[in-house]
Short mmCIF file of C-alpha atoms in Angstrom, two decimals:
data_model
loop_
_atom_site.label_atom_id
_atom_site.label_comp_id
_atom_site.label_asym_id
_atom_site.label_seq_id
_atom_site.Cartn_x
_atom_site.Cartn_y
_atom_site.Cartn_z
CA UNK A 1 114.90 95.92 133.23
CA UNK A 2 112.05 97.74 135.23
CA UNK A 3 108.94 96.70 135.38
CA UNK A 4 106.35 98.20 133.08
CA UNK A 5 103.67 98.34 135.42
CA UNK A 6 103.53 99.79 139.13
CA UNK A 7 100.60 97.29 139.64
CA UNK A 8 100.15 98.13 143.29
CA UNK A 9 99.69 101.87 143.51
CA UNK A 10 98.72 104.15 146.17
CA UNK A 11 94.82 103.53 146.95
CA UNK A 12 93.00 106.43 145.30
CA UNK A 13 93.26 109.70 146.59
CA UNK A 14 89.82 111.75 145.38
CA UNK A 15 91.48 113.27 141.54
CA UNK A 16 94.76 111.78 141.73
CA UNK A 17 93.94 108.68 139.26
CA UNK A 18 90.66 109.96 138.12
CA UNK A 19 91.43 111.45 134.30
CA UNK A 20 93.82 108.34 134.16
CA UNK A 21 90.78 106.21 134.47
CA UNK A 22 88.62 108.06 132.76
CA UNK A 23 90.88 107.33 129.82
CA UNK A 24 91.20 103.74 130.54
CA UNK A 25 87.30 102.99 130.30
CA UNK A 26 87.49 104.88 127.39
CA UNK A 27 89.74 103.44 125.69
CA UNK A 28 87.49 100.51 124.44
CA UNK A 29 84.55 102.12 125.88
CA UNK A 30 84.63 98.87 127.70
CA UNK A 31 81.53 99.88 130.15
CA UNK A 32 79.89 98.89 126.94
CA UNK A 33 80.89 94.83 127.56
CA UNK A 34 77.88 93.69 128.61
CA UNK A 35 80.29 90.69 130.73
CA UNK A 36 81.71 93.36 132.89
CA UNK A 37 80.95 95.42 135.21
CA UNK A 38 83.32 98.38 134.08
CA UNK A 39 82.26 101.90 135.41
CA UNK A 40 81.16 104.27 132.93
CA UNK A 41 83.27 107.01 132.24
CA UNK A 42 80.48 109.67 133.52
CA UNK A 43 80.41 107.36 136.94
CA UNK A 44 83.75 107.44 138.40
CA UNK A 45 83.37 109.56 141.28
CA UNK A 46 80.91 107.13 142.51
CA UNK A 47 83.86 104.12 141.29
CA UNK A 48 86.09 105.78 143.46
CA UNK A 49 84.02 106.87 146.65
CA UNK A 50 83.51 103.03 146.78
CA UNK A 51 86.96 102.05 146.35
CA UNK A 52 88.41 104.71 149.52
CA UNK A 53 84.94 103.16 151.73
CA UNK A 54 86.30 99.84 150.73
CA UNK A 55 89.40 100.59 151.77
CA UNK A 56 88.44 102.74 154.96
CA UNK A 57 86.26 99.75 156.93
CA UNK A 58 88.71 96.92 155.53
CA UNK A 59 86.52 95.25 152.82
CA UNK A 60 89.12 95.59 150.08
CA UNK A 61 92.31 97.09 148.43
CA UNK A 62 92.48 98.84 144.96
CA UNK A 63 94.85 99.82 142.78
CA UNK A 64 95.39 101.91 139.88
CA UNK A 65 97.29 100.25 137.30
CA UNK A 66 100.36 102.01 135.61
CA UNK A 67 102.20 101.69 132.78
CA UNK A 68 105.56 102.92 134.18
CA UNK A 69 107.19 103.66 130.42
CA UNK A 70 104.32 106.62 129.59
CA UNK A 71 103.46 107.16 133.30
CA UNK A 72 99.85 106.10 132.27
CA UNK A 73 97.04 105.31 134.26
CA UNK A 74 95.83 102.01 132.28
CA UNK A 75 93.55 100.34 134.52
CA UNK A 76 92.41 99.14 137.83
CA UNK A 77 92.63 96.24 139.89
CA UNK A 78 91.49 95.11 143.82
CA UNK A 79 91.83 92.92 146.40
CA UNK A 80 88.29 92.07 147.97
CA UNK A 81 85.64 89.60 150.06
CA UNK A 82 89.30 89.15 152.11
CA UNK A 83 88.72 86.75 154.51
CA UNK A 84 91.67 86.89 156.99
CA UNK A 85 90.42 84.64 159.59
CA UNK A 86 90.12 81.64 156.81
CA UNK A 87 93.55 83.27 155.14
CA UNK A 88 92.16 83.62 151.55
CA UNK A 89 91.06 86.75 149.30
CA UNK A 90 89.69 87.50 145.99
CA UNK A 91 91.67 89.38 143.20
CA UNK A 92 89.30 91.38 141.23
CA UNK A 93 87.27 93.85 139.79
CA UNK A 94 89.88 94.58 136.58
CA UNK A 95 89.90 96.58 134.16
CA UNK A 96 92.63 97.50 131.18
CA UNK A 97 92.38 99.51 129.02
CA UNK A 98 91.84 98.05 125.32
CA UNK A 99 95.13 99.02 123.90
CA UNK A 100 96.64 97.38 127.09
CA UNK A 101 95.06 94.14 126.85
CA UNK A 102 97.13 90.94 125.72
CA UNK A 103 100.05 93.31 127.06
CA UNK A 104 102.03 92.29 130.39
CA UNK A 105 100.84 94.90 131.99
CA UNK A 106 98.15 92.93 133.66
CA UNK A 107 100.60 89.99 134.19
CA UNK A 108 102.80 92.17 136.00
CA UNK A 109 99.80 93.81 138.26
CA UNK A 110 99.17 90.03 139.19
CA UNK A 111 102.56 88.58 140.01
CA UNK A 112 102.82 91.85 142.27
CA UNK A 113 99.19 90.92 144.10
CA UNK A 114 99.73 87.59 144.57
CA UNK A 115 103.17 87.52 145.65
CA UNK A 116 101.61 90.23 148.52
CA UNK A 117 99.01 87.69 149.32
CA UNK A 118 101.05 84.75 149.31
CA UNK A 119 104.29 85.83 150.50
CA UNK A 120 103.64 88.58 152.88
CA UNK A 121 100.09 87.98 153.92
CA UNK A 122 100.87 84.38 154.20
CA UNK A 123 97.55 83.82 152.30
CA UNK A 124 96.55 79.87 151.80
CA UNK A 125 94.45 80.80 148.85
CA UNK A 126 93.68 83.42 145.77
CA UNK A 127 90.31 83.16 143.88
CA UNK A 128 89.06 85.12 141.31
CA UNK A 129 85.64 85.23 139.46
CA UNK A 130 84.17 86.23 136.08
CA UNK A 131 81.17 85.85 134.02
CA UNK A 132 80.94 82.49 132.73
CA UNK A 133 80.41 84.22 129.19
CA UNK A 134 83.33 86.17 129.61
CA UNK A 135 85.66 84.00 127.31
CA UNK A 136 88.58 86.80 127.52
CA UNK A 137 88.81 87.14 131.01
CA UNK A 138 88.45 83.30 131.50
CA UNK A 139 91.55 82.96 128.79
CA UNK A 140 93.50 86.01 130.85
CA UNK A 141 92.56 83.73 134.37
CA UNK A 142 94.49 80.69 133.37
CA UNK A 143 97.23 81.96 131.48
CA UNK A 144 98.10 83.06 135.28
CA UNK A 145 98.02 80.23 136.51
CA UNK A 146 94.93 79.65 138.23
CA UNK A 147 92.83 76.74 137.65
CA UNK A 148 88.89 76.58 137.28
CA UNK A 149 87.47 75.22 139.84
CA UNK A 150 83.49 75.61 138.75
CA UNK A 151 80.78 77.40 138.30
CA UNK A 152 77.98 79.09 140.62
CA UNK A 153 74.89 79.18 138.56
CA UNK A 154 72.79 82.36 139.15
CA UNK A 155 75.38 83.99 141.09
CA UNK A 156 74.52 87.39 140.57
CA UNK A 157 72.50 89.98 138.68
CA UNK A 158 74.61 92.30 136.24
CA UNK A 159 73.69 96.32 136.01
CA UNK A 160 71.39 95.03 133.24
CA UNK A 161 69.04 93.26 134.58
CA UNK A 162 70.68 89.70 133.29
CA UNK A 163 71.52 87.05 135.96
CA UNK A 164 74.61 85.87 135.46
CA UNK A 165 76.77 82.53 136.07
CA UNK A 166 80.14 83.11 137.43
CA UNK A 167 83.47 81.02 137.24
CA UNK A 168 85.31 80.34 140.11
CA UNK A 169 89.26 80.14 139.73
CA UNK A 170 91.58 79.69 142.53
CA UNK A 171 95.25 79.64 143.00
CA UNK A 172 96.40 78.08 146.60
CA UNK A 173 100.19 78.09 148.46
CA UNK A 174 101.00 74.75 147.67
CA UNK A 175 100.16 75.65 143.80
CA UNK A 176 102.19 79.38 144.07
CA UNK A 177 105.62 78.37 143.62
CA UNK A 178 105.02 77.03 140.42
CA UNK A 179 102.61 79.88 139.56
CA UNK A 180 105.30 82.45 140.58
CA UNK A 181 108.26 80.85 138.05
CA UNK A 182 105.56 80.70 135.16
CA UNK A 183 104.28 84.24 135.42
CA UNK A 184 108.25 85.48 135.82
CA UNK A 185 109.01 83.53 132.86
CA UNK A 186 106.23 84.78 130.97
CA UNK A 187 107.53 88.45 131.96
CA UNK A 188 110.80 87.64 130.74
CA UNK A 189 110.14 86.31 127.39
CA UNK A 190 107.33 88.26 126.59
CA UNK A 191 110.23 91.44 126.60
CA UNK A 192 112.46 89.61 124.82
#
């Protein structure tokens, strides 16, 4: 079996994911979840001017995620804040859409990103963060495999005004193997 997702696609080109995003956010409307910070429909262009200057002075990676049964654009996903010189990155910045959620495809994206970082970055460590009132995403975050590892209180201000605390997960090289054979195993019973 093929995988259904191509996880790590091509960093975006100016139009060529743009309607495929444009119907991920919408599906769910979820710029509306006030514990993310998903790009409104209407602001993608500005989404996606950040993601090639990301990519174009080295701060991050991103990817549009693809359902590869329907060819569908079905979210987004990044590497970012890498570190090199202390060998560690942050996976981040997703998005799927609502009829994708609970689905594999975001497993998939992941086992892709952090067998890059791991295996061919040689990476030491993998964090990612989320709103501390962001019980999904916290749920989604260990059912990878990472563990929590705390919370940084007032981290950061959200496009509303409200300061949020974030969770910090991490997954590290000693932990990966064991991350690696879950995730596949989840993959493979979860198509069952």
């Amino acid at each position: 079996d093929q995988p259904r997702s191509r996880g790590l696609g091509d960093v975006y080109k100016r139009q060529a994911h743009k309607q495929g995003l444009i119907e991920a956010v919408s599906d769910g409307q979820l710029w509306e979840l006030y514990v993310t910070m998903v790009p409104h429909k209407d602001a993608l262009d500005k989404f996606i001017d950040n993601a090639i200057a990301h990519h174009e002075n080295g701060q991050g990676l991103v990817f549009a995620t693809i359902d590869k049964v329907s060819n569908k654009v079905v979210g987004s996903t990044r590497f970012m804040d890498a570190k090199p010189t202390y060998k560690r990155v942050e996976i981040g910045f997703t998005f799927i859409a609502q009829s994708y959620q609970r689905t594999n495809i975001n497993t998939e994206a992941k086992l892709l990103m952090l067998t890059h970082a791991f295996e061919t970055l040689g990476l030491n460590r993998v964090q990612f963060l989320t709103d501390v009132l962001n019980q999904a995403s916290r749920n989604a975050i260990l059912r990878i495999g990472a563990k929590q590892e705390g919370i940084l209180r007032s981290h950061m201000q959200m496009i509303d005004g409200r300061i949020r605390d974030s969770v910090i997960f991490g997954i590290t090289s000693d932990e990966w193997p064991e991350v690696k054979q879950s995730l596949i195993h989840k993959l493979v019973i979860n198509q069952c």
